[in-house]
Coordinates of C-alpha atoms in Angstrom, one line a residue:
P26 CA 2.9 -45.3 50.1
F27 CA -0.6 -44.7 48.5
M28 CA 0.3 -41.3 47.6
K29 CA 3.6 -42.5 45.8
K30 CA 1.7 -44.9 43.9
K31 CA -0.7 -42.5 42.9
L32 CA 1.9 -40.0 41.8
L33 CA 3.9 -42.6 40.0
S34 CA 0.8 -43.6 38.4
L35 CA -0.2 -40.1 37.2
L36 CA 3.4 -39.7 36.0
V37 CA 3.1 -43.0 33.8
T38 CA 0.0 -41.8 32.3
V39 CA 1.6 -38.3 31.3
I40 CA 4.6 -40.1 29.7
A41 CA 2.3 -42.4 27.8
L42 CA 0.2 -39.4 26.5
F43 CA 2.9 -37.4 25.6
T44 CA 4.5 -40.5 23.6
L45 CA 1.1 -41.0 22.0
L46 CA 1.1 -37.2 20.9
C47 CA 4.7 -37.4 19.6
G48 CA 3.9 -40.4 17.5
T49 CA 0.6 -38.7 16.2
V50 CA 2.8 -35.7 14.9
S51 CA 5.3 -38.0 13.3
A52 CA 2.9 -39.9 11.6
E53 CA 1.2 -36.8 10.4
E54 CA 4.5 -35.3 9.1
R55 CA 5.3 -38.5 7.3
D56 CA 1.8 -38.6 5.5
S57 CA 1.6 -35.1 4.4
I58 CA 3.5 -32.8 2.0
S59 CA 3.9 -29.0 2.2
V60 CA 4.2 -26.8 -1.0
N61 CA 4.2 -23.1 -2.2
G62 CA 2.1 -22.0 -4.8
H63 CA 2.7 -18.9 -6.8
A64 CA 0.7 -16.9 -9.5
S65 CA 1.4 -13.6 -11.0
A66 CA -0.1 -11.3 -13.7
E67 CA 0.5 -8.1 -15.3
V68 CA -2.6 -5.8 -15.3
S69 CA -3.0 -2.4 -16.6
P70 CA -3.7 0.3 -13.9
D71 CA -7.2 2.0 -13.9
M72 CA -6.5 4.7 -11.6
A73 CA -3.8 7.1 -10.2
T74 CA -3.0 8.8 -6.9
L75 CA -1.4 12.2 -6.8
Y76 CA 0.3 13.5 -3.8
G77 CA 1.1 17.2 -3.5
S78 CA 0.8 20.3 -1.4
L79 CA 0.1 23.9 -1.1
E80 CA 2.1 26.4 0.5
K81 CA 2.0 30.1 1.2
S82 CA 4.3 32.3 3.3
A83 CA 3.3 35.8 4.9
P84 CA 4.6 38.2 7.7
T85 CA 2.1 36.8 10.2
A86 CA 0.4 33.4 10.9
E87 CA -3.1 34.9 10.0
E88 CA -2.0 36.2 6.6
A89 CA -0.4 33.0 5.9
R90 CA -3.3 30.9 6.8
E91 CA -5.8 33.5 4.8
K92 CA -3.5 33.2 1.8
L93 CA -3.5 29.2 2.0
A94 CA -7.2 29.2 2.6
R95 CA -8.2 31.2 -0.9
E96 CA -5.6 28.6 -2.5
I97 CA -7.4 25.7 -0.9
N98 CA -10.6 26.9 -2.2
V99 CA -9.3 27.4 -5.7
L100 CA -7.6 24.0 -5.9
K101 CA -10.9 22.3 -4.7
R102 CA -13.0 24.0 -7.2
T103 CA -10.3 23.2 -10.0
L104 CA -10.6 19.5 -8.9
L105 CA -14.3 19.5 -8.9
T106 CA -14.6 20.7 -12.3
Q107 CA -11.9 18.0 -13.4
M108 CA -14.6 15.5 -12.3
I109 CA -12.8 14.6 -9.1
A110 CA -15.3 13.5 -6.2
E111 CA -14.9 15.4 -3.1
A112 CA -14.4 12.0 -1.3
D113 CA -11.5 11.4 -3.5
I114 CA -9.8 14.7 -2.2
K115 CA -8.1 14.1 1.0
T116 CA -6.2 16.6 3.1
T117 CA -3.5 14.5 4.7
G118 CA -1.6 17.3 6.7
Y119 CA -1.9 20.8 7.7
S120 CA 0.5 23.3 9.4
V121 CA 1.4 26.9 10.1
Q122 CA 5.0 27.1 11.1
P123 CA 7.3 30.0 11.8
N124 CA 10.5 30.4 10.1
Y125 CA 13.6 32.0 11.6
S126 CA 17.0 33.2 10.6
Y127 CA 20.0 33.1 12.7
D128 CA 22.9 35.4 12.9
T129 CA 26.4 34.7 13.6
K130 CA 26.0 34.4 17.2
G131 CA 23.1 32.0 16.9
I132 CA 20.5 34.4 17.8
A133 CA 17.2 33.6 16.1
K134 CA 15.0 36.2 14.3
L135 CA 11.5 35.7 13.0
V136 CA 11.3 36.0 9.3
N137 CA 7.8 34.9 8.5
Y138 CA 5.4 32.1 8.5
T139 CA 4.5 29.4 6.2
A140 CA 1.1 27.6 6.1
Q141 CA 1.0 24.1 4.2
A142 CA -1.6 21.7 3.3
E143 CA -0.7 18.3 2.1
Y144 CA -3.0 16.2 -0.2
R145 CA -4.0 12.9 -1.6
I146 CA -6.1 13.0 -4.6
A147 CA -7.5 9.8 -6.3
V148 CA -8.0 10.1 -10.0
K149 CA -10.2 7.2 -11.0
N150 CA -10.6 7.9 -14.7
L151 CA -7.0 7.9 -16.2
D152 CA -8.0 9.6 -19.3
N153 CA -8.6 12.8 -17.0
L154 CA -5.0 12.4 -15.5
S155 CA -3.3 14.8 -17.9
S156 CA -5.7 17.3 -17.4
V157 CA -6.0 16.9 -13.7
L158 CA -2.3 17.2 -13.3
D159 CA -2.0 20.3 -15.3
N160 CA -4.8 22.3 -13.9
S161 CA -3.8 21.3 -10.6
I162 CA -0.4 22.7 -11.0
K163 CA -1.7 25.8 -12.5
A164 CA -3.8 26.0 -9.2
N165 CA -0.3 26.1 -7.4
L166 CA -0.3 22.5 -6.2
K167 CA 3.1 21.1 -6.0
V168 CA 2.9 17.5 -7.2
N169 CA 5.4 15.4 -5.3
Q170 CA 4.4 12.0 -7.0
V171 CA 2.0 10.0 -8.9
E172 CA 1.2 6.4 -8.0
Y173 CA -0.5 4.2 -10.5
G174 CA -2.8 1.6 -9.0
L175 CA -5.9 -0.5 -8.9
K176 CA -9.5 0.4 -8.1
N177 CA -10.4 -3.2 -7.2
R178 CA -7.1 -5.0 -6.4
A179 CA -9.1 -7.7 -4.4
L180 CA -10.9 -8.9 -7.4
V181 CA -7.3 -9.4 -9.4
E182 CA -5.9 -11.0 -6.3
N183 CA -8.8 -13.3 -5.8
G184 CA -8.7 -14.5 -9.5
L185 CA -4.9 -15.4 -9.0
L186 CA -5.7 -17.2 -5.7
D187 CA -7.3 -20.1 -8.0
D188 CA -4.0 -20.3 -10.1
A189 CA -1.7 -20.2 -7.1
V190 CA -3.7 -23.0 -5.3
A191 CA -3.7 -24.9 -8.8
N192 CA 0.0 -24.5 -9.1
A193 CA 0.7 -25.7 -5.5
R194 CA -1.6 -28.9 -6.1
S195 CA 0.2 -29.6 -9.4
Q196 CA 3.6 -29.5 -7.5
A197 CA 2.5 -31.7 -4.6
A198 CA 1.0 -34.2 -7.1
V199 CA 4.2 -34.6 -9.0
V200 CA 5.9 -35.3 -5.8
A201 CA 3.6 -37.6 -4.4
R202 CA 3.4 -39.6 -7.6
A203 CA 7.6 -39.8 -7.6
G204 CA 7.2 -41.3 -4.0
G205 CA 4.8 -43.8 -5.0
R206 CA 1.8 -42.0 -3.2
T207 CA -1.3 -40.4 -4.1
L208 CA -2.4 -36.8 -3.3
G209 CA -5.1 -36.5 -0.7
A210 CA -7.3 -33.9 0.8
L211 CA -6.0 -30.2 1.5
I212 CA -5.0 -30.4 5.4
R213 CA -4.0 -26.6 5.9
A214 CA -3.6 -23.4 3.8
D215 CA -1.5 -20.1 4.5
L216 CA -2.9 -17.3 2.5
G217 CA -1.0 -14.7 4.6
T218 CA 1.7 -14.2 1.8
V219 CA -1.0 -12.5 -0.6
N220 CA 1.1 -9.8 -2.2
G221 CA -0.9 -7.1 -4.3
A222 CA 0.3 -4.7 -7.2
E223 CA 3.0 -2.4 -5.9
P224 CA 2.1 1.3 -6.9
R225 CA 4.2 2.9 -9.6
P226 CA 5.4 6.0 -8.2
I227 CA 6.7 8.9 -10.5
P228 CA 8.7 11.5 -9.0
Y229 CA 8.2 15.1 -9.3
M230 CA 11.2 15.7 -11.4
L231 CA 9.3 14.2 -14.4
R232 CA 6.8 16.8 -14.2
A233 CA 9.0 19.9 -13.5
K234 CA 8.3 21.2 -16.9
S235 CA 4.8 21.5 -16.5
A236 CA 5.3 23.1 -12.8
M237 CA 7.5 25.8 -14.4
G238 CA 5.2 26.5 -17.1
D239 CA 5.2 25.3 -20.7
S240 CA 5.3 27.9 -23.2
D241 CA 3.5 26.0 -26.0
G242 CA 0.9 24.6 -23.6
T243 CA 1.8 21.0 -24.3
P244 CA -0.3 18.8 -21.8
T245 CA 1.4 16.4 -19.5
Q246 CA 1.4 13.0 -21.0
L247 CA 2.4 10.0 -18.7
N248 CA 2.8 6.3 -19.5
P249 CA 1.2 4.1 -16.8
G250 CA 2.8 0.9 -18.0
V251 CA 1.5 -2.3 -16.4
L252 CA 1.4 -3.4 -12.8
T253 CA 2.8 -6.9 -11.6
V254 CA 0.4 -8.6 -9.1
N255 CA 1.9 -11.5 -7.3
V256 CA 0.0 -14.1 -5.1
N257 CA 1.8 -16.7 -3.1
V258 CA 0.3 -19.7 -1.2
G259 CA 1.4 -22.2 1.5
L260 CA -0.5 -25.5 1.3
V261 CA -0.4 -28.7 3.1
F262 CA -2.0 -31.9 1.6
A263 CA -2.3 -35.4 2.8
L264 CA -0.7 -38.3 1.2
Q265 CA -2.4 -41.6 0.5

């Protein structure tokens, strides 16, 4: 009997605690408001990133490697003379692969070897972009695309966070007044939906003329346009 009473007492305590917690949550939901704030801005890009590759083929793997090594050195010297810092020249991939041809019976025959190096090159002065592009292409870089971006994207995002929070607070205040309440303190903030400027890719086909060689030597001119930076926040305010 004593154990049964003890278990019963414990069960009653748990039920009471659960009821109290549920009541607290419900009260919090009744006395708070959740809103989403948004802010955006169009900003001019201040940098660009080039993606491209060097590729050489030869009868043997060593010959292909050697040819590519020479072109790698030429490209590096070219970029350094264009005021591109060595830290902004990154080799993102390197390979030496055999190439095969197949006869009608499906039997493979070794043709040659291809050595390839892939690059990501940051151009932090857009005034130099045209010259960097043209001279890199002259150094046999196959440019796959160009992406415009921001050197300090976080600075722009942080500035917009203030506007996004103000936007959310304004919405919450309007709803609170409409319901005969006043807006209280900020209870919770979700900053996990901050979205920065999306890179602006320019496909290689737009630069095909320069890659093929322009007889009159006209420099490549690209229009960076603007980037749109979006910031979204989720806020919960108390209601009074």
